[in-house]
PDB file of C-alpha atoms and ligand atoms in Angstrom:
ATOM      1  CA  MET U   1     -14.527  10.719   2.165  1.00  0.00           C
ATOM      2  CA  THR U   2     -11.349  11.414   1.254  1.00  0.00           C
ATOM      3  CA  VAL U   3      -8.848   8.032   0.509  1.00  0.00           C
ATOM      4  CA  LEU U   4      -5.051   7.909   0.351  1.00  0.00           C
ATOM      5  CA  VAL U   5      -3.187   5.612  -2.464  1.00  0.00           C
ATOM      6  CA  THR U   6      -0.262   5.770  -2.032  1.00  0.00           C
ATOM      7  CA  TYR U   7       4.027   3.838  -2.851  1.00  0.00           C
ATOM      8  CA  ALA U   8       7.366   2.813  -3.024  1.00  0.00           C
ATOM      9  CA  THR U   9       8.605   1.888  -6.222  1.00  0.00           C
ATOM     10  CA  LYS U  10      11.961   2.000  -7.534  1.00  0.00           C
ATOM     11  CA  MET U  11      10.933   1.508 -11.358  1.00  0.00           C
ATOM     12  CA  GLY U  12       7.534   2.080 -10.996  1.00  0.00           C
ATOM     13  CA  ALA U  13       4.960  -1.274 -11.788  1.00  0.00           C
ATOM     14  CA  THR U  14       4.222  -0.135  -8.177  1.00  0.00           C
ATOM     15  CA  ALA U  15       3.271   3.491  -9.632  1.00  0.00           C
ATOM     16  CA  SER U  16       1.308   1.824 -11.934  1.00  0.00           C
ATOM     17  CA  ILE U  17      -0.519   0.038  -9.875  1.00  0.00           C
ATOM     18  CA  ALA U  18      -1.777   2.761  -6.936  1.00  0.00           C
ATOM     19  CA  ALA U  19      -2.500   4.519  -9.589  1.00  0.00           C
ATOM     20  CA  ALA U  20      -4.947   1.692 -10.374  1.00  0.00           C
ATOM     21  CA  ILE U  21      -6.429   1.758  -7.635  1.00  0.00           C
ATOM     22  CA  GLY U  22      -7.020   5.353  -7.217  1.00  0.00           C
ATOM     23  CA  VAL U  23      -8.752   5.551 -10.550  1.00  0.00           C
ATOM     24  CA  GLU U  24     -10.998   2.593  -9.368  1.00  0.00           C
ATOM     25  CA  LEU U  25     -12.261   4.328  -5.989  1.00  0.00           C
ATOM     26  CA  ARG U  26     -12.712   6.772  -8.661  1.00  0.00           C
ATOM     27  CA  ALA U  27     -15.266   5.114  -9.966  1.00  0.00           C
ATOM     28  CA  ALA U  28     -16.422   4.455  -7.114  1.00  0.00           C
ATOM     29  CA  GLY U  29     -18.131   7.808  -5.897  1.00  0.00           C
ATOM     30  CA  PHE U  30     -14.741   8.236  -3.287  1.00  0.00           C
ATOM     31  CA  ALA U  31     -11.809  11.074  -3.612  1.00  0.00           C
ATOM     32  CA  ALA U  32      -9.063   8.693  -3.409  1.00  0.00           C
ATOM     33  CA  ASP U  33      -5.017  10.708  -3.488  1.00  0.00           C
ATOM     34  CA  VAL U  34      -2.357   8.986  -5.054  1.00  0.00           C
ATOM     35  CA  HIS U  35       0.798   9.866  -3.677  1.00  0.00           C
ATOM     36  CA  GLU U  36       4.699   8.138  -3.498  1.00  0.00           C
ATOM     37  CA  ILE U  37       5.005   8.145  -0.365  1.00  0.00           C
ATOM     38  CA  GLY U  38       8.075  10.459   0.961  1.00  0.00           C
ATOM     39  CA  ALA U  39       5.634  13.115  -0.738  1.00  0.00           C
ATOM     40  CA  VAL U  40       2.974  12.252   2.117  1.00  0.00           C
ATOM     41  CA  GLN U  41       3.193  14.452   5.474  1.00  0.00           C
ATOM     42  CA  ALA U  42       1.197  12.929   7.500  1.00  0.00           C
ATOM     43  CA  VAL U  43      -2.065  11.241   6.887  1.00  0.00           C
ATOM     44  CA  THR U  44      -4.897  13.007   9.155  1.00  0.00           C
ATOM     45  CA  PRO U  45      -6.576  13.853   6.613  1.00  0.00           C
ATOM     46  CA  TYR U  46      -7.687  10.636   5.217  1.00  0.00           C
ATOM     47  CA  GLU U  47     -10.400   8.239   6.717  1.00  0.00           C
ATOM     48  CA  ALA U  48      -8.259   5.050   5.070  1.00  0.00           C
ATOM     49  CA  VAL U  49      -5.358   4.442   3.599  1.00  0.00           C
ATOM     50  CA  VAL U  50      -4.280   2.376   0.974  1.00  0.00           C
ATOM     51  CA  LEU U  51      -0.598   1.279   0.910  1.00  0.00           C
ATOM     52  CA  GLY U  52       1.920  -0.570  -1.334  1.00  0.00           C
ATOM     53  CA  SER U  53       5.498  -1.431  -1.764  1.00  0.00           C
ATOM     54  CA  ALA U  54       7.822  -3.508  -4.203  1.00  0.00           C
ATOM     55  CA  ILE U  55       9.999  -6.375  -2.854  1.00  0.00           C
ATOM     56  CA  TYR U  56      13.614  -6.932  -3.504  1.00  0.00           C
ATOM     57  CA  GLN U  57      14.823  -9.959  -2.540  1.00  0.00           C
ATOM     58  CA  GLY U  58      12.298 -10.406   0.269  1.00  0.00           C
ATOM     59  CA  ARG U  59      11.613  -6.879   1.492  1.00  0.00           C
ATOM     60  CA  TRP U  60      10.074  -4.060   1.739  1.00  0.00           C
ATOM     61  CA  LEU U  61      11.285  -1.043   0.071  1.00  0.00           C
ATOM     62  CA  PRO U  62      12.441   1.022   3.764  1.00  0.00           C
ATOM     63  CA  GLU U  63      10.802   3.395   2.993  1.00  0.00           C
ATOM     64  CA  ALA U  64       7.475   1.827   3.001  1.00  0.00           C
ATOM     65  CA  VAL U  65       8.568   0.337   6.108  1.00  0.00           C
ATOM     66  CA  ARG U  66       9.520   3.901   7.833  1.00  0.00           C
ATOM     67  CA  PHE U  67       6.526   5.073   6.573  1.00  0.00           C
ATOM     68  CA  LEU U  68       3.880   2.513   9.367  1.00  0.00           C
ATOM     69  CA  ARG U  69       6.344   3.282  11.591  1.00  0.00           C
ATOM     70  CA  ARG U  70       6.441   6.990  11.507  1.00  0.00           C
ATOM     71  CA  HIS U  71       2.332   6.674  11.464  1.00  0.00           C
ATOM     72  CA  GLU U  72       1.690   3.540  13.738  1.00  0.00           C
ATOM     73  CA  ARG U  73      -0.901   5.892  15.865  1.00  0.00           C
ATOM     74  CA  GLN U  74      -2.437   7.106  12.906  1.00  0.00           C
ATOM     75  CA  LEU U  75      -2.917   4.761  11.490  1.00  0.00           C
ATOM     76  CA  ARG U  76      -3.999   2.446  14.320  1.00  0.00           C
ATOM     77  CA  THR U  77      -6.953   4.888  14.151  1.00  0.00           C
ATOM     78  CA  ARG U  78      -7.715   4.046  10.872  1.00  0.00           C
ATOM     79  CA  ARG U  79      -8.958   1.667   7.714  1.00  0.00           C
ATOM     80  CA  VAL U  80      -5.566   0.602   6.145  1.00  0.00           C
ATOM     81  CA  TRP U  81      -5.077  -2.384   3.928  1.00  0.00           C
ATOM     82  CA  LEU U  82      -1.689  -3.018   2.273  1.00  0.00           C
ATOM     83  CA  PHE U  83      -0.022  -4.850  -0.462  1.00  0.00           C
ATOM     84  CA  HIS U  84       3.099  -5.126  -2.154  1.00  0.00           C
ATOM     85  CA  SER U  85       4.284  -6.482  -5.701  1.00  0.00           C
ATOM     86  CA  GLY U  86       6.793  -8.875  -6.292  1.00  0.00           C
ATOM     87  CA  PRO U  87       5.777 -11.936  -8.901  1.00  0.00           C
ATOM     88  CA  LEU U  88       6.643 -12.197 -12.679  1.00  0.00           C
ATOM     89  CA  GLY U  89       6.165 -14.395 -14.727  1.00  0.00           C
ATOM     90  CA  ALA U  90       5.666 -18.455 -14.281  1.00  0.00           C
ATOM     91  CA  SER U  91       5.335 -17.882 -10.314  1.00  0.00           C
ATOM     92  CA  ARG U  92       3.043 -13.887 -10.758  1.00  0.00           C
ATOM     93  CA  GLN U  93      -0.115 -15.606  -8.950  1.00  0.00           C
ATOM     94  CA  GLN U  94       1.499 -16.520  -5.867  1.00  0.00           C
ATOM     95  CA  ALA U  95       0.891 -14.935  -2.575  1.00  0.00           C
ATOM     96  CA  GLN U  96       4.990 -13.215  -1.467  1.00  0.00           C
ATOM     97  CA  PRO U  97       5.507 -14.524   2.412  1.00  0.00           C
ATOM     98  CA  VAL U  98       4.700 -10.491   4.217  1.00  0.00           C
ATOM     99  CA  PRO U  99       8.096  -9.794   5.900  1.00  0.00           C
ATOM    100  CA  ALA U 100       7.437  -9.971   9.575  1.00  0.00           C
ATOM    101  CA  ASP U 101       8.061  -5.868   9.991  1.00  0.00           C
ATOM    102  CA  VAL U 102       4.988  -5.770   7.904  1.00  0.00           C
ATOM    103  CA  ALA U 103       2.836  -8.215   8.875  1.00  0.00           C
ATOM    104  CA  ARG U 104       4.241  -6.967  12.945  1.00  0.00           C
ATOM    105  CA  LEU U 105       3.043  -3.276  11.800  1.00  0.00           C
ATOM    106  CA  ALA U 106      -0.825  -4.477   9.612  1.00  0.00           C
ATOM    107  CA  ARG U 107      -1.402  -6.147  13.099  1.00  0.00           C
ATOM    108  CA  GLU U 108      -1.218  -2.884  14.738  1.00  0.00           C
ATOM    109  CA  PHE U 109      -3.638  -2.224  12.155  1.00  0.00           C
ATOM    110  CA  GLY U 110      -5.656  -4.556  12.096  1.00  0.00           C
ATOM    111  CA  ALA U 111      -5.679  -4.934   8.128  1.00  0.00           C
ATOM    112  CA  PRO U 112      -6.871  -7.677   6.454  1.00  0.00           C
ATOM    113  CA  PRO U 113      -3.880  -9.565   4.578  1.00  0.00           C
ATOM    114  CA  VAL U 114      -1.279  -7.827   2.508  1.00  0.00           C
ATOM    115  CA  LYS U 115      -2.433  -8.788  -1.083  1.00  0.00           C
ATOM    116  CA  THR U 116      -0.168  -9.690  -3.369  1.00  0.00           C
ATOM    117  CA  PHE U 117      -0.340  -8.291  -7.605  1.00  0.00           C
ATOM    118  CA  ALA U 118       2.430  -9.146  -9.735  1.00  0.00           C
ATOM    119  CA  GLY U 119       4.574  -6.258 -10.928  1.00  0.00           C
ATOM    120  CA  ASN U 120       6.858  -6.281 -14.116  1.00  0.00           C
ATOM    121  CA  LEU U 121      10.581  -5.942 -14.613  1.00  0.00           C
ATOM    122  CA  GLN U 122      11.926  -4.169 -17.793  1.00  0.00           C
ATOM    123  CA  ALA U 123      14.847  -5.777 -19.662  1.00  0.00           C
ATOM    124  CA  ASP U 124      17.196  -2.204 -19.048  1.00  0.00           C
ATOM    125  CA  VAL U 125      17.885  -3.125 -15.397  1.00  0.00           C
ATOM    126  CA  VAL U 126      18.361  -7.025 -15.413  1.00  0.00           C
ATOM    127  CA  LEU U 127      21.373  -6.565 -18.529  1.00  0.00           C
ATOM    128  CA  HIS U 128      23.675  -9.805 -17.284  1.00  0.00           C
ATOM    129  CA  ASP U 129      21.645 -11.469 -14.795  1.00  0.00           C
ATOM    130  CA  ASP U 130      20.472 -14.565 -15.984  1.00  0.00           C
ATOM    131  CA  ASP U 131      18.427 -15.884 -13.716  1.00  0.00           C
ATOM    132  CA  LEU U 132      16.672 -12.188 -13.858  1.00  0.00           C
ATOM    133  CA  GLU U 133      16.604 -11.610 -17.006  1.00  0.00           C
ATOM    134  CA  ARG U 134      14.142 -15.259 -17.556  1.00  0.00           C
ATOM    135  CA  LEU U 135      11.755 -13.029 -16.251  1.00  0.00           C
ATOM    136  CA  VAL U 136      11.787  -9.908 -18.050  1.00  0.00           C
ATOM    137  CA  GLY U 137       7.880  -8.885 -19.074  1.00  0.00           C
ATOM    138  CA  ASP U 138       5.234  -7.340 -17.317  1.00  0.00           C
ATOM    139  CA  SER U 139       3.169  -9.685 -15.390  1.00  0.00           C
ATOM    140  CA  ARG U 140       0.724  -6.845 -14.100  1.00  0.00           C
ATOM    141  CA  ASP U 141      -2.579  -8.124 -13.414  1.00  0.00           C
ATOM    142  CA  TRP U 142      -5.305  -4.978 -14.185  1.00  0.00           C
ATOM    143  CA  LEU U 143      -8.387  -6.819 -13.307  1.00  0.00           C
ATOM    144  CA  ASP U 144      -7.238  -8.166  -9.958  1.00  0.00           C
ATOM    145  CA  VAL U 145      -6.395  -4.484  -8.477  1.00  0.00           C
ATOM    146  CA  ARG U 146      -9.228  -3.646  -9.974  1.00  0.00           C
ATOM    147  CA  ALA U 147     -11.304  -7.044  -8.543  1.00  0.00           C
ATOM    148  CA  TRP U 148      -9.173  -5.724  -4.950  1.00  0.00           C
ATOM    149  CA  THR U 149     -10.284  -1.732  -5.564  1.00  0.00           C
ATOM    150  CA  ARG U 150     -13.934  -2.926  -5.549  1.00  0.00           C
ATOM    151  CA  GLN U 151     -13.978  -5.471  -2.474  1.00  0.00           C
ATOM    152  CA  ILE U 152     -12.450  -2.068  -1.122  1.00  0.00           C
ATOM    153  CA  ALA U 153     -14.682   0.345  -2.508  1.00  0.00           C
ATOM    154  CA  THR U 154     -17.716  -1.922  -0.925  1.00  0.00           C
ATOM    155  CA  THR U 155     -16.036  -2.112   2.729  1.00  0.00           C
ATOM    156  CA  LEU U 156     -15.695   2.168   2.866  1.00  0.00           C
ATOM    157  CA  GLY U 157     -18.953   1.488   2.424  1.00  0.00           C
ATOM    158  CA  ALA U 158     -20.390   4.483  -0.336  1.00  0.00           C
ATOM    159  CA  PRO U 159     -19.193   7.338  -0.362  1.00  0.00           C
ATOM    160  CA  GLY U 160     -19.679  10.056   2.728  1.00  0.00           C
ATOM    161  CA  GLU U 161     -21.109   7.397   4.941  1.00  0.00           C
ATOM    162  CA  GLY U 162     -18.183   6.881   7.973  1.00  0.00           C
ATOM    163  CA  SER U 163     -18.821   6.241  12.256  1.00  0.00           C
ATOM    164  CA  ALA U 164     -19.261   9.642  13.828  1.00  0.00           C
ATOM    165  CA  HIS U 165     -17.484   7.257  15.972  1.00  0.00           C
ATOM    166  CA  ASP U 166     -14.919   6.878  14.191  1.00  0.00           C
ATOM    167  CA  ALA U 167     -14.596  10.084  12.937  1.00  0.00           C
ATOM    168  CA  ARG U 168     -14.852  11.355  16.937  1.00  0.00           C
ATOM    169  CA  GLN U 169     -11.955   8.644  18.150  1.00  0.00           C
ATOM    170  CA  ARG U 170      -9.561   9.535  15.196  1.00  0.00           C
ATOM    171  CA  THR U 171     -10.427  13.161  15.471  1.00  0.00           C
ATOM    172  CA  HIS U 172      -9.632  12.497  19.777  1.00  0.00           C
ATOM    173  CA  ASP U 173      -6.401  11.082  19.125  1.00  0.00           C
ATOM    174  CA  ASP U 174      -5.074  12.922  16.308  1.00  0.00           C
ATOM    175  CA  ALA U 175      -4.971  15.664  18.918  1.00  0.00           C
ATOM    176  CA  ARG U 176      -3.595  14.227  21.967  1.00  0.00           C
ATOM    177  CA  ASP U 177      -1.212  12.536  19.299  1.00  0.00           C
ATOM    178  CA  HIS U 178      -0.217  17.094  18.178  1.00  0.00           C
ATOM    179  CA  ARG U 179       0.279  18.001  21.974  1.00  0.00           C
ATOM    180  CA  ALA U 180       2.300  14.927  21.856  1.00  0.00           C
ATOM    181  CA  ARG U 181       4.521  16.144  19.943  1.00  0.00           C
TER     182      ARG U 181
HETATM  183  C1  LIG J   1      16.912  -7.960  -7.954  1.00  0.00           C
HETATM  184  C2  LIG J   1      16.168  -7.462  -7.543  1.00  0.00           C
HETATM  185  C3  LIG J   1      15.023  -8.253  -6.718  1.00  0.00           C
HETATM  186  C4  LIG J   1      13.812  -8.860  -7.086  1.00  0.00           C
HETATM  187  N1  LIG J   1      13.265  -9.398  -5.891  1.00  0.00           N
HETATM  188  C5  LIG J   1      11.792  -9.569  -5.815  1.00  0.00           C
HETATM  189  C6  LIG J   1      12.028 -10.021  -4.267  1.00  0.00           C
HETATM  190  O1  LIG J   1      11.667 -10.900  -3.153  1.00  0.00           O
HETATM  191  N2  LIG J   1      10.343 -10.723  -4.868  1.00  0.00           N
HETATM  192  C7  LIG J   1       8.961 -11.117  -5.699  1.00  0.00           C
HETATM  193  O2  LIG J   1       8.756 -11.391  -5.758  1.00  0.00           O
HETATM  194  N3  LIG J   1       9.666 -10.418  -6.230  1.00  0.00           N
HETATM  195  C8  LIG J   1      11.357  -9.795  -6.456  1.00  0.00           C
HETATM  196  N4  LIG J   1      11.807  -8.849  -8.071  1.00  0.00           N
HETATM  197  C9  LIG J   1      10.675  -8.515  -8.427  1.00  0.00           C
HETATM  198  C10 LIG J   1      10.620  -7.189  -8.462  1.00  0.00           C
HETATM  199  O3  LIG J   1       9.309  -6.867  -7.409  1.00  0.00           O
HETATM  200  C11 LIG J   1       8.817  -6.896  -9.197  1.00  0.00           C
HETATM  201  O4  LIG J   1       9.642  -6.083 -10.390  1.00  0.00           O
HETATM  202  C12 LIG J   1       7.745  -5.787  -9.119  1.00  0.00           C
HETATM  203  O5  LIG J   1       7.270  -4.871  -9.678  1.00  0.00           O
HETATM  204  C13 LIG J   1       9.670  -3.891  -9.602  1.00  0.00           C
HETATM  205  O6  LIG J   1       8.089  -3.163  -8.308  1.00  0.00           O
HETATM  206  P1  LIG J   1       9.500  -1.168  -9.151  1.00  0.00           P
HETATM  207  O7  LIG J   1       8.989  -1.266 -10.918  1.00  0.00           O
HETATM  208  O8  LIG J   1       7.971  -0.431  -7.829  1.00  0.00           O
HETATM  209  O9  LIG J   1      10.155  -1.058  -8.177  1.00  0.00           O
HETATM  210  C14 LIG J   1      12.969  -9.049  -8.103  1.00  0.00           C
HETATM  211  C15 LIG J   1      13.480  -7.775  -9.062  1.00  0.00           C
HETATM  212  C16 LIG J   1      14.582  -6.418  -9.426  1.00  0.00           C
HETATM  213  C17 LIG J   1      15.523  -6.690  -9.571  1.00  0.00           C
END
């Protein structure tokens, strides 16, 4: 089974989280492709998708939301996990609200609750902004990232296994989408 791990980032923190998820999935025996969202043409080669975005001003990066919309039909027949990266400093462990557009799509996919990961803020990004300057630093929690990924691996089951019914359903839906284009 190959898992797609894809992400939207402005400053790289979410990219490193996605890379760590890929490493952990491979350690669990899965094939995992890790790509920035703009580099992904199709989700059809994948049985499961893990997608994350950085949060800015309470919202996901627009390319992440566009991706979810563009691939909505295919994602409905795949296992989907979503995460976002944001909180810093003293609030780093606080789960962040899921933007309404993302929450609606997550429901469509039957995805589990969106996971919040703590983020990273580099000093050069926030020069002359006193509020943000106080939050500068790397709050990322690699143990949290690994633990969440292990749960995904457990849910996906042993590598190579997969419901034949699920696979048939995906093939059927993908073929229908292809004809509809
Ligand atoms: C201008 C600005 C706005 C931000 N807004 C939020 C926010 O609303 N919620 C949040 O949790 N984090 C917020 N953050 C923190 C970033 O999400 C965090 O630094 C994240 O890890 C950056 O990810 P990236 O490096 O992948 O772009 C903000 C950071 C900046 C610089």
